[in-house]
């Protein structure tokens, strides 16, 4: 201010610095200051308005994928349903979740996880084209809708499902994945406010049956979702309440029919629901962080049982199933070795069956776990081989398991389907050239057994020989006439496991 007055004085120069002149000058100055202030405020208002609009956009859009978020989708869906009502049209909603996203994040870290999500968002956008709205509505969840009839929905969904046929590719990693897709039609499957929730429920129903598939909403899904939550709460207590049990299914030598090993399979004796299949509760335990305590119990219990059998002179190998989530945990191998030590079981008498799926992705963590287990002397087996995500020969060589188990799906076709036989032959030859043993699982008929024998399979397992049975029944079976004779099939004391009826 002082500077301005000085310069005003200079400006007025030699003019008489009359009181009036100075007052006029000060008035001018005040007016100018006022104008500056107003202009500043206006600029600030303009800037705030633009920042606000940027913020609104950020709130509405997902910064990772650039897609709108749930709020944006809900708004667009409301508009679309109003239009659909006016034109008597229908709307198809799909809720899509990336199966196994958690293990991608756990294994490769958040950066790769983020890139995988961006890539999936790209694939979905390209598949949808411009006539639809796509949003990211949760961590690994996307939702989309487009105008169309149930027939149009049915026609488009297979292509959506096939987006998961090609693994995602991030930083030279190939990431196989599945898509669980829940579908709902407007107005058939619910009023506007429930539409997304219903599609999400259908998606969860798909996950519950193993994922990578699609289902349209049905009203009973609400009930089964509640049952699902209830089942999870009960599973948390099942261990403490002694409701879990292991049953054992023998593997037999293909030629001598002698028992080579017994595979431990989990059973949940639910007080109300009866026998709940591991196909239902193991994926549930994996998704909700319960697989580690359950897996630790399986290891301890199988070792305890093996020790008891050894005392009675039954010295067969014990096989346990390992979830990929357990495998990657640092404490897994020490825990396994601890149980073996406590029960005096040599490491090479324990087979670890690990499913050939995303779980045995060729990652440093998986390789390290395989190395550590192999070095500890454990016998490693790759389960469900040939079921889907077929590993490369190079990967199998790197993991160097001792055993491959041919998937039961392939075994089912082996007797009367030449291409299936061809695949099985190639697996056996490849495994033998790498000095691995080949076990065929799910052998139910003599024709299958003969075909597998002709292919030079080493071990067989399936209902033709024995069903999973209690430890006592297995001890009787193994020491009796069941094994080693031509009429090898003996019904076990156990019924086959049926999935729990979720009414
Ligand atoms: P899996 O490891 O592939 O086990 C083979 C499944 O096929 C078992 O079902 C077995 O009872 C059944 N099976 C055996 N022979 C035949 C046959 O001849 N015909 C037919 N149709 N089925 C046969 P189960 O016991 O219901 O187990 C299902 C899956 O649950 C297992 O598949 C395994 O992936 C998982 N699981 C079981 N126990 C455990 C466990 O302790 N830990 C983990 N992580 N997973 C487990
Ligand atoms: Ca198995
Ligand atoms: Ca299997």
XYZ file of C-alpha atoms and ligand atoms in Angstrom:
551
model
C 0.000 0.000 0.000
C 2.824 2.391 0.961
C 4.504 1.730 -2.386
C 1.328 2.520 -4.261
C 0.909 5.851 -2.405
C 4.546 6.743 -3.204
C 4.040 5.984 -6.880
C 0.788 7.955 -6.851
C 2.697 10.865 -5.406
C 5.201 10.529 -8.225
C 2.356 10.294 -10.696
C 0.781 13.443 -9.394
C 4.309 14.837 -9.744
C 4.550 18.528 -9.471
C 0.814 18.961 -9.070
C -0.235 20.562 -5.886
C -0.772 17.809 -3.394
C -3.976 19.292 -2.294
C -6.015 17.448 0.207
C -8.741 17.065 -2.393
C -6.371 15.583 -4.931
C -5.066 13.029 -2.460
C -8.595 12.102 -1.386
C -9.573 11.564 -5.040
C -6.496 9.457 -5.601
C -7.217 7.350 -2.539
C -10.766 6.864 -3.779
C -9.445 5.679 -7.141
C -7.065 3.349 -5.359
C -9.849 1.908 -3.195
C -11.986 1.319 -6.285
C -9.091 -0.405 -8.017
C -8.417 -2.596 -4.952
C -12.099 -3.506 -4.792
C -12.095 -4.454 -8.467
C -8.975 -6.598 -7.981
C -10.556 -8.331 -5.020
C -13.740 -9.043 -6.936
C -11.816 -10.353 -9.934
C -9.792 -12.591 -7.584
C -12.929 -13.980 -5.983
C -14.451 -14.622 -9.362
C -11.306 -16.470 -10.497
C -11.302 -18.466 -7.294
C -14.954 -19.344 -7.805
C -14.207 -20.469 -11.350
C -11.222 -22.569 -10.157
C -13.222 -24.092 -7.335
C -15.968 -24.949 -9.766
C -13.522 -26.717 -12.058
C -11.815 -28.546 -9.158
C -15.243 -29.562 -7.958
C -16.180 -30.971 -11.308
C -12.876 -32.872 -11.421
C -13.592 -34.219 -7.966
C -17.097 -35.250 -8.958
C -15.621 -37.088 -11.893
C -13.033 -38.780 -9.682
C -15.738 -39.790 -7.223
C -17.798 -41.241 -10.054
C -14.966 -42.926 -11.887
C -12.655 -45.681 -10.797
C -9.102 -44.291 -11.036
C -7.640 -47.736 -11.849
C -9.759 -48.641 -14.858
C -11.344 -45.296 -15.725
C -14.748 -46.961 -15.576
C -17.677 -45.497 -13.708
C -18.255 -46.856 -10.229
C -21.318 -48.336 -8.590
C -23.039 -44.970 -8.105
C -22.636 -44.054 -11.756
C -23.940 -47.423 -12.842
C -26.957 -47.224 -10.536
C -27.820 -43.802 -11.988
C -27.449 -45.004 -15.568
C -29.463 -48.120 -14.778
C -32.290 -46.016 -13.336
C -32.411 -43.946 -16.547
C -32.267 -47.075 -18.683
C -35.104 -48.785 -16.806
C -37.287 -45.666 -17.198
C -36.656 -45.741 -20.933
C -37.197 -49.488 -21.064
C -40.574 -49.014 -19.345
C -41.539 -46.312 -21.861
C -40.592 -48.488 -24.855
C -41.647 -51.833 -23.355
C -38.128 -53.151 -23.637
C -36.010 -55.279 -21.322
C -32.579 -54.872 -19.849
C -29.918 -57.504 -19.244
C -27.646 -57.033 -16.256
C -24.473 -59.063 -15.674
C -22.348 -59.100 -12.536
C -18.886 -60.419 -13.315
C -16.209 -61.490 -10.843
C -12.662 -62.537 -11.626
C -12.090 -65.953 -10.007
C -8.791 -66.345 -8.231
C -7.996 -62.632 -8.124
C -6.881 -62.967 -4.522
C -4.250 -65.534 -5.402
C -3.003 -63.323 -8.274
C -2.576 -60.492 -5.754
C -1.010 -62.768 -3.116
C 1.412 -64.335 -5.556
C 2.492 -61.457 -7.773
C 1.676 -58.409 -5.681
C -0.703 -55.512 -6.060
C 0.956 -54.006 -9.148
C 0.339 -57.126 -11.229
C -3.123 -57.480 -9.655
C -3.978 -53.934 -10.720
C -2.687 -54.508 -14.231
C -4.725 -57.724 -14.452
C -7.878 -55.816 -13.494
C -7.156 -53.116 -16.077
C -6.699 -55.766 -18.720
C -9.931 -57.491 -17.810
C -11.736 -54.116 -17.891
C -10.348 -53.593 -21.416
C -11.513 -57.009 -22.541
C -14.972 -56.424 -21.134
C -15.222 -52.989 -22.792
C -14.177 -54.375 -26.146
C -16.634 -57.246 -25.850
C -19.480 -54.902 -24.940
C -19.003 -52.334 -27.677
C -20.768 -49.020 -27.344
C -24.329 -50.099 -26.716
C -23.766 -50.971 -23.090
C -22.653 -49.546 -19.793
C -19.775 -51.110 -17.856
C -18.692 -50.280 -14.302
C -16.230 -51.492 -11.699
C -18.340 -52.164 -8.649
C -15.879 -53.837 -6.290
C -12.287 -55.106 -5.964
C -12.520 -57.793 -8.634
C -16.127 -57.183 -9.602
C -17.580 -55.544 -12.662
C -21.199 -54.977 -13.608
C -22.693 -54.169 -16.970
C -26.042 -53.849 -18.647
C -27.496 -53.537 -22.105
C -30.953 -53.473 -23.633
C -32.029 -56.890 -24.885
C -34.343 -59.856 -24.537
C -33.597 -63.091 -22.660
C -32.787 -64.662 -26.047
C -30.272 -61.906 -26.783
C -28.778 -62.379 -23.351
C -28.380 -66.097 -23.962
C -26.797 -65.419 -27.320
C -24.224 -62.979 -25.908
C -23.221 -64.638 -22.662
C -21.135 -67.515 -24.103
C -18.824 -64.964 -25.734
C -18.573 -63.121 -22.410
C -17.661 -66.384 -20.693
C -15.058 -67.117 -23.356
C -13.175 -63.928 -22.436
C -11.460 -66.084 -19.825
C -10.247 -68.647 -22.385
C -7.074 -66.644 -22.946
C -5.027 -66.013 -19.794
C -4.312 -62.420 -18.834
C -0.752 -61.421 -19.696
C 1.038 -59.100 -17.274
C 4.790 -58.494 -17.176
C 5.613 -61.733 -18.995
C 3.356 -63.662 -16.597
C 0.544 -65.656 -18.052
C -2.367 -65.576 -15.610
C -5.145 -68.099 -16.265
C -8.399 -67.009 -14.682
C -12.092 -67.762 -14.561
C -15.161 -65.555 -14.686
C -18.163 -66.083 -12.426
C -21.097 -64.338 -14.066
C -24.456 -63.639 -12.460
C -27.311 -62.499 -14.713
C -30.586 -60.717 -14.091
C -33.244 -59.405 -16.503
C -35.315 -56.284 -16.005
C -38.213 -56.378 -15.242
C -38.471 -60.187 -15.020
C -35.937 -60.706 -12.217
C -36.713 -57.824 -9.926
C -37.554 -54.171 -9.568
C -34.883 -51.608 -10.383
C -33.445 -51.213 -6.821
C -32.877 -55.003 -6.410
C -31.556 -55.680 -9.894
C -27.822 -55.408 -9.251
C -28.124 -57.243 -5.933
C -29.923 -60.101 -7.690
C -27.260 -60.355 -10.397
C -24.622 -60.377 -7.616
C -26.465 -63.182 -5.841
C -26.480 -65.224 -9.042
C -22.730 -64.582 -9.360
C -22.182 -65.861 -5.817
C -24.227 -68.959 -6.588
C -21.821 -69.647 -9.480
C -18.810 -69.186 -7.155
C -20.335 -71.585 -4.685
C -20.358 -74.331 -7.276
C -16.706 -73.793 -8.129
C -16.804 -70.604 -10.215
C -16.042 -70.001 -13.894
C -19.580 -70.233 -15.181
C -22.774 -68.252 -15.384
C -26.247 -68.435 -13.910
C -29.369 -66.335 -14.098
C -30.970 -65.173 -10.874
C -33.697 -67.329 -9.362
C -35.663 -66.330 -6.246
C -34.287 -69.250 -4.200
C -30.780 -67.794 -4.573
C -31.549 -65.308 -1.799
C -32.205 -68.191 0.521
C -29.142 -70.114 -0.623
C -27.001 -67.024 -0.106
C -28.204 -66.829 3.489
C -27.450 -70.541 3.809
C -24.004 -69.913 2.411
C -23.244 -67.293 5.068
C -24.625 -69.644 7.712
C -22.542 -72.531 6.358
C -19.435 -70.380 6.586
C -20.141 -69.488 10.213
C -20.702 -73.153 11.005
C -17.529 -74.168 9.201
C -15.597 -71.832 11.495
C -16.731 -73.980 14.403
C -16.645 -77.353 12.683
C -12.976 -77.928 13.483
C -13.325 -77.101 17.184
C -16.451 -79.258 17.448
C -14.797 -82.289 15.882
C -17.154 -82.394 12.881
C -14.371 -82.867 10.338
C -13.091 -86.295 9.514
C -10.752 -87.880 7.004
C -11.744 -90.866 4.916
C -9.220 -92.740 2.810
C -9.314 -94.027 -0.746
C -6.614 -96.494 -1.833
C -4.460 -96.209 -4.925
C -3.462 -99.602 -6.246
C -0.582 -100.768 -8.368
C -2.010 -101.207 -11.891
C -0.522 -104.702 -12.350
C -0.216 -106.308 -8.932
C -3.330 -104.526 -7.559
C -1.491 -104.080 -4.286
C -2.322 -101.006 -2.300
C 0.346 -98.373 -2.826
C -1.160 -95.428 -1.016
C -4.280 -94.089 0.655
C -5.526 -90.627 -0.220
C -7.034 -88.688 2.669
C -10.287 -86.940 1.711
C -12.064 -84.499 3.984
C -15.592 -85.015 5.197
C -17.738 -82.623 7.195
C -20.362 -84.333 9.294
C -22.759 -81.471 9.754
C -25.209 -81.997 12.643
C -28.197 -80.830 10.579
C -27.203 -81.014 6.923
C -25.568 -84.424 7.056
C -22.447 -85.085 5.018
C -21.215 -81.900 3.303
C -18.945 -82.472 0.309
C -15.433 -80.990 0.266
C -16.317 -79.755 -3.224
C -18.682 -77.346 -1.407
C -16.776 -76.392 1.711
C -13.112 -76.450 0.575
C -13.640 -73.596 -1.950
C -15.614 -71.763 0.775
C -12.735 -72.244 3.235
C -10.251 -71.066 0.589
C -12.182 -67.880 -0.105
C -12.645 -66.953 3.527
C -9.212 -67.671 4.940
C -10.163 -70.919 6.690
C -8.151 -73.275 4.538
C -4.949 -72.846 6.542
C -6.303 -74.015 9.919
C -8.304 -76.761 8.184
C -5.287 -77.772 6.073
C -3.083 -77.860 9.172
C -5.594 -80.152 10.872
C -5.640 -82.458 7.797
C -1.845 -82.772 7.860
C -1.715 -83.530 11.591
C -4.619 -85.977 11.454
C -3.291 -87.839 8.390
C 0.138 -88.196 10.048
C -1.457 -89.440 13.251
C -3.446 -92.012 11.265
C -0.408 -93.083 9.259
C 1.515 -93.679 12.502
C -1.345 -95.767 13.882
C -1.503 -97.866 10.701
C 2.253 -98.344 10.734
C 1.990 -99.750 14.242
C -0.447 -102.349 12.861
C 1.944 -103.212 10.029
C 0.130 -101.220 7.304
C 2.971 -99.293 5.745
C 1.372 -97.703 2.681
C 2.013 -94.144 1.621
C -0.480 -91.482 2.718
C -1.582 -88.795 0.259
C -3.077 -85.477 1.297
C -4.643 -82.759 -0.844
C -3.013 -79.362 -0.594
C -4.674 -76.127 -1.545
C -2.605 -73.641 -3.553
C -3.242 -71.046 -0.848
C -1.636 -73.300 1.780
C 1.295 -74.118 -0.439
C 2.449 -70.569 -0.899
C 2.575 -69.875 2.814
C 6.037 -69.685 4.342
C 5.127 -71.749 7.379
C 3.566 -74.550 5.338
C 6.652 -76.750 4.793
C 7.992 -76.404 8.378
C 4.511 -77.239 9.671
C 4.310 -80.309 7.450
C 7.756 -81.501 8.541
C 6.825 -80.840 12.179
C 3.778 -83.144 11.938
C 5.826 -85.868 10.230
C 8.497 -85.649 12.927
C 5.982 -85.730 15.791
C 4.447 -88.929 14.464
C 7.672 -90.559 13.290
C 6.656 -90.734 9.602
C 9.489 -90.547 7.026
C 8.903 -87.617 4.632
C 8.992 -89.891 1.582
C 5.912 -91.740 2.878
C 3.770 -88.648 2.450
C 2.404 -87.624 -0.945
C 1.208 -84.048 -1.397
C -1.406 -83.784 -4.152
C -1.590 -80.317 -5.627
C -4.224 -79.505 -8.217
C -3.046 -78.465 -11.631
C -4.774 -75.121 -11.853
C -4.045 -71.528 -11.026
C -2.712 -72.960 -7.770
C 0.346 -74.338 -9.473
C 0.952 -71.327 -11.628
C 4.550 -71.156 -12.707
C 5.558 -68.480 -10.217
C 8.684 -68.071 -8.093
C 6.572 -68.733 -4.959
C 5.233 -72.020 -6.358
C 8.618 -73.145 -7.594
C 10.173 -72.342 -4.249
C 7.497 -74.285 -2.371
C 7.962 -77.286 -4.698
C 11.736 -77.093 -4.273
C 11.507 -76.943 -0.505
C 9.092 -79.867 -0.363
C 11.166 -81.946 -2.771
C 14.376 -81.216 -0.848
C 12.618 -82.271 2.352
C 12.043 -85.646 0.657
C 8.264 -85.359 0.214
C 6.572 -87.144 -2.658
C 4.825 -84.575 -4.892
C 1.873 -85.293 -7.123
C 0.024 -83.093 -9.586
C -3.696 -83.731 -9.286
C -6.402 -83.414 -11.962
C -3.791 -83.393 -14.705
C -5.358 -82.702 -18.100
C -8.510 -81.163 -16.598
C -8.149 -77.706 -17.994
C -5.310 -75.301 -17.443
C -2.753 -77.674 -18.915
C 0.720 -76.758 -17.806
C 3.552 -76.623 -20.264
C 6.079 -79.407 -20.433
C 8.753 -76.919 -19.360
C 6.740 -76.034 -16.267
C 6.208 -79.660 -15.291
C 9.934 -80.264 -15.702
C 10.738 -77.319 -13.469
C 8.302 -78.415 -10.758
C 9.624 -81.991 -11.084
C 6.815 -83.820 -9.278
C 7.148 -87.567 -8.668
C 3.617 -88.310 -9.840
C 0.923 -87.078 -12.217
C -2.728 -87.966 -11.620
C -4.740 -88.144 -14.825
C -8.006 -86.294 -14.274
C -11.137 -88.407 -13.847
C -12.820 -86.536 -16.729
C -10.270 -87.937 -19.144
C -10.484 -91.392 -17.551
C -14.282 -91.374 -18.014
C -13.825 -91.067 -21.796
C -10.859 -93.353 -22.165
C -12.599 -96.606 -23.015
C -14.578 -95.392 -26.001
C -13.072 -92.147 -27.167
C -9.914 -92.269 -29.268
C -8.934 -88.573 -28.851
C -9.172 -88.961 -25.036
C -7.003 -92.071 -25.280
C -4.535 -90.128 -27.403
C -4.253 -87.372 -24.782
C -3.821 -89.927 -21.983
C -1.170 -91.785 -24.021
C 0.750 -88.545 -24.527
C 0.544 -87.768 -20.786
C 1.842 -91.218 -19.823
C 4.691 -91.046 -22.338
C 5.658 -87.542 -21.269
C 5.531 -88.460 -17.575
C 7.573 -91.625 -18.071
C 10.196 -89.779 -20.080
C 10.536 -87.452 -17.070
C 10.618 -90.440 -14.683
C 7.267 -89.660 -13.128
C 4.673 -92.204 -12.133
C 1.200 -91.896 -13.569
C -1.928 -92.510 -11.504
C -5.360 -92.631 -13.132
C -8.198 -91.548 -10.847
C -11.935 -92.101 -11.088
C -11.602 -95.599 -12.614
C -15.084 -97.044 -12.504
C -15.215 -99.773 -15.136
C -13.129 -102.710 -16.248
C -13.020 -101.280 -19.762
C -11.387 -98.119 -18.376
C -8.962 -100.200 -16.323
C -7.970 -102.259 -19.382
C -7.475 -99.162 -21.520
C -5.279 -97.614 -18.803
C -3.267 -100.805 -18.452
C -2.718 -100.823 -22.217
C -1.398 -97.259 -21.927
C 1.065 -98.420 -19.256
C -0.416 -96.432 -16.389
C 1.366 -97.181 -13.095
C -1.373 -96.850 -10.481
C -5.156 -96.798 -10.486
C -7.711 -95.353 -8.132
C -11.486 -95.351 -8.294
C -14.746 -96.962 -7.314
C -13.816 -100.081 -9.326
C -11.277 -100.853 -6.598
C -12.569 -99.074 -3.533
C -14.529 -96.072 -2.441
C -13.205 -93.656 0.164
C -13.631 -95.336 3.543
C -13.089 -94.934 7.252
C -9.591 -95.737 8.606
C -10.869 -98.964 10.196
C -12.587 -100.063 6.990
C -9.460 -99.330 4.999
C -7.275 -101.343 7.359
C -9.643 -104.301 6.975
C -9.854 -103.849 3.202
C -6.112 -103.592 2.723
C -5.299 -106.625 4.833
C -8.174 -108.707 3.463
C -8.818 -110.220 0.070
C -10.011 -106.997 -1.562
C -6.650 -105.969 -2.878
C -4.583 -108.286 -4.968
C -7.366 -110.379 -6.454
C -9.114 -110.111 -9.779
C -12.456 -109.303 -8.198
C -10.840 -106.279 -6.651
C -14.002 -104.247 -6.196
C -15.339 -104.308 -2.676
C -18.004 -101.886 -1.631
C -16.630 -99.797 1.176
C -18.489 -98.958 4.343
C -18.846 -95.419 3.061
C -21.431 -93.984 0.752
C -20.047 -91.776 -2.015
C -20.051 -88.110 -1.091
C -22.977 -86.168 -2.448
C -22.978 -82.389 -2.377
C -24.939 -81.059 0.594
C -28.532 -80.258 -0.210
C -28.798 -76.536 0.322
C -32.546 -76.218 0.519
P -9.754 -84.941 -5.713
O -8.523 -84.730 -4.913
O -9.610 -84.970 -7.187
O -10.413 -86.261 -5.165
C -11.070 -87.204 -5.954
C -12.556 -87.124 -5.782
O -13.189 -88.088 -6.617
C -12.998 -87.472 -4.370
O -14.171 -86.724 -4.118
C -13.347 -88.952 -4.493
O -14.243 -89.396 -3.510
C -13.951 -89.002 -5.858
N -13.796 -90.316 -6.503
C -12.854 -91.225 -6.281
N -13.033 -92.309 -7.094
C -14.096 -92.036 -7.870
C -14.760 -92.739 -8.930
O -14.403 -93.843 -9.319
N -15.827 -92.119 -9.503
C -16.252 -90.892 -9.113
N -17.300 -90.369 -9.715
N -15.636 -90.185 -8.121
C -14.569 -90.751 -7.509
P -14.364 -85.946 -2.783
O -13.867 -86.768 -1.650
O -15.765 -85.458 -2.778
O -13.349 -84.722 -2.921
C -13.564 -83.724 -3.862
C -12.407 -82.763 -3.911
O -12.293 -82.006 -2.693
C -11.064 -83.457 -4.034
O -10.845 -83.809 -5.371
C -10.120 -82.388 -3.542
O -9.846 -81.470 -4.569
C -10.953 -81.685 -2.476
N -10.489 -82.165 -1.159
C -10.836 -83.280 -0.484
N -10.167 -83.367 0.691
C -9.360 -82.260 0.748
C -8.408 -81.761 1.709
O -8.115 -82.365 2.752
N -7.784 -80.574 1.427
C -8.039 -79.888 0.269
N -7.388 -78.730 0.050
N -8.901 -80.335 -0.658
C -9.569 -81.507 -0.420
Ca -6.575 -85.599 -4.898
Ca -8.190 -85.366 -8.597
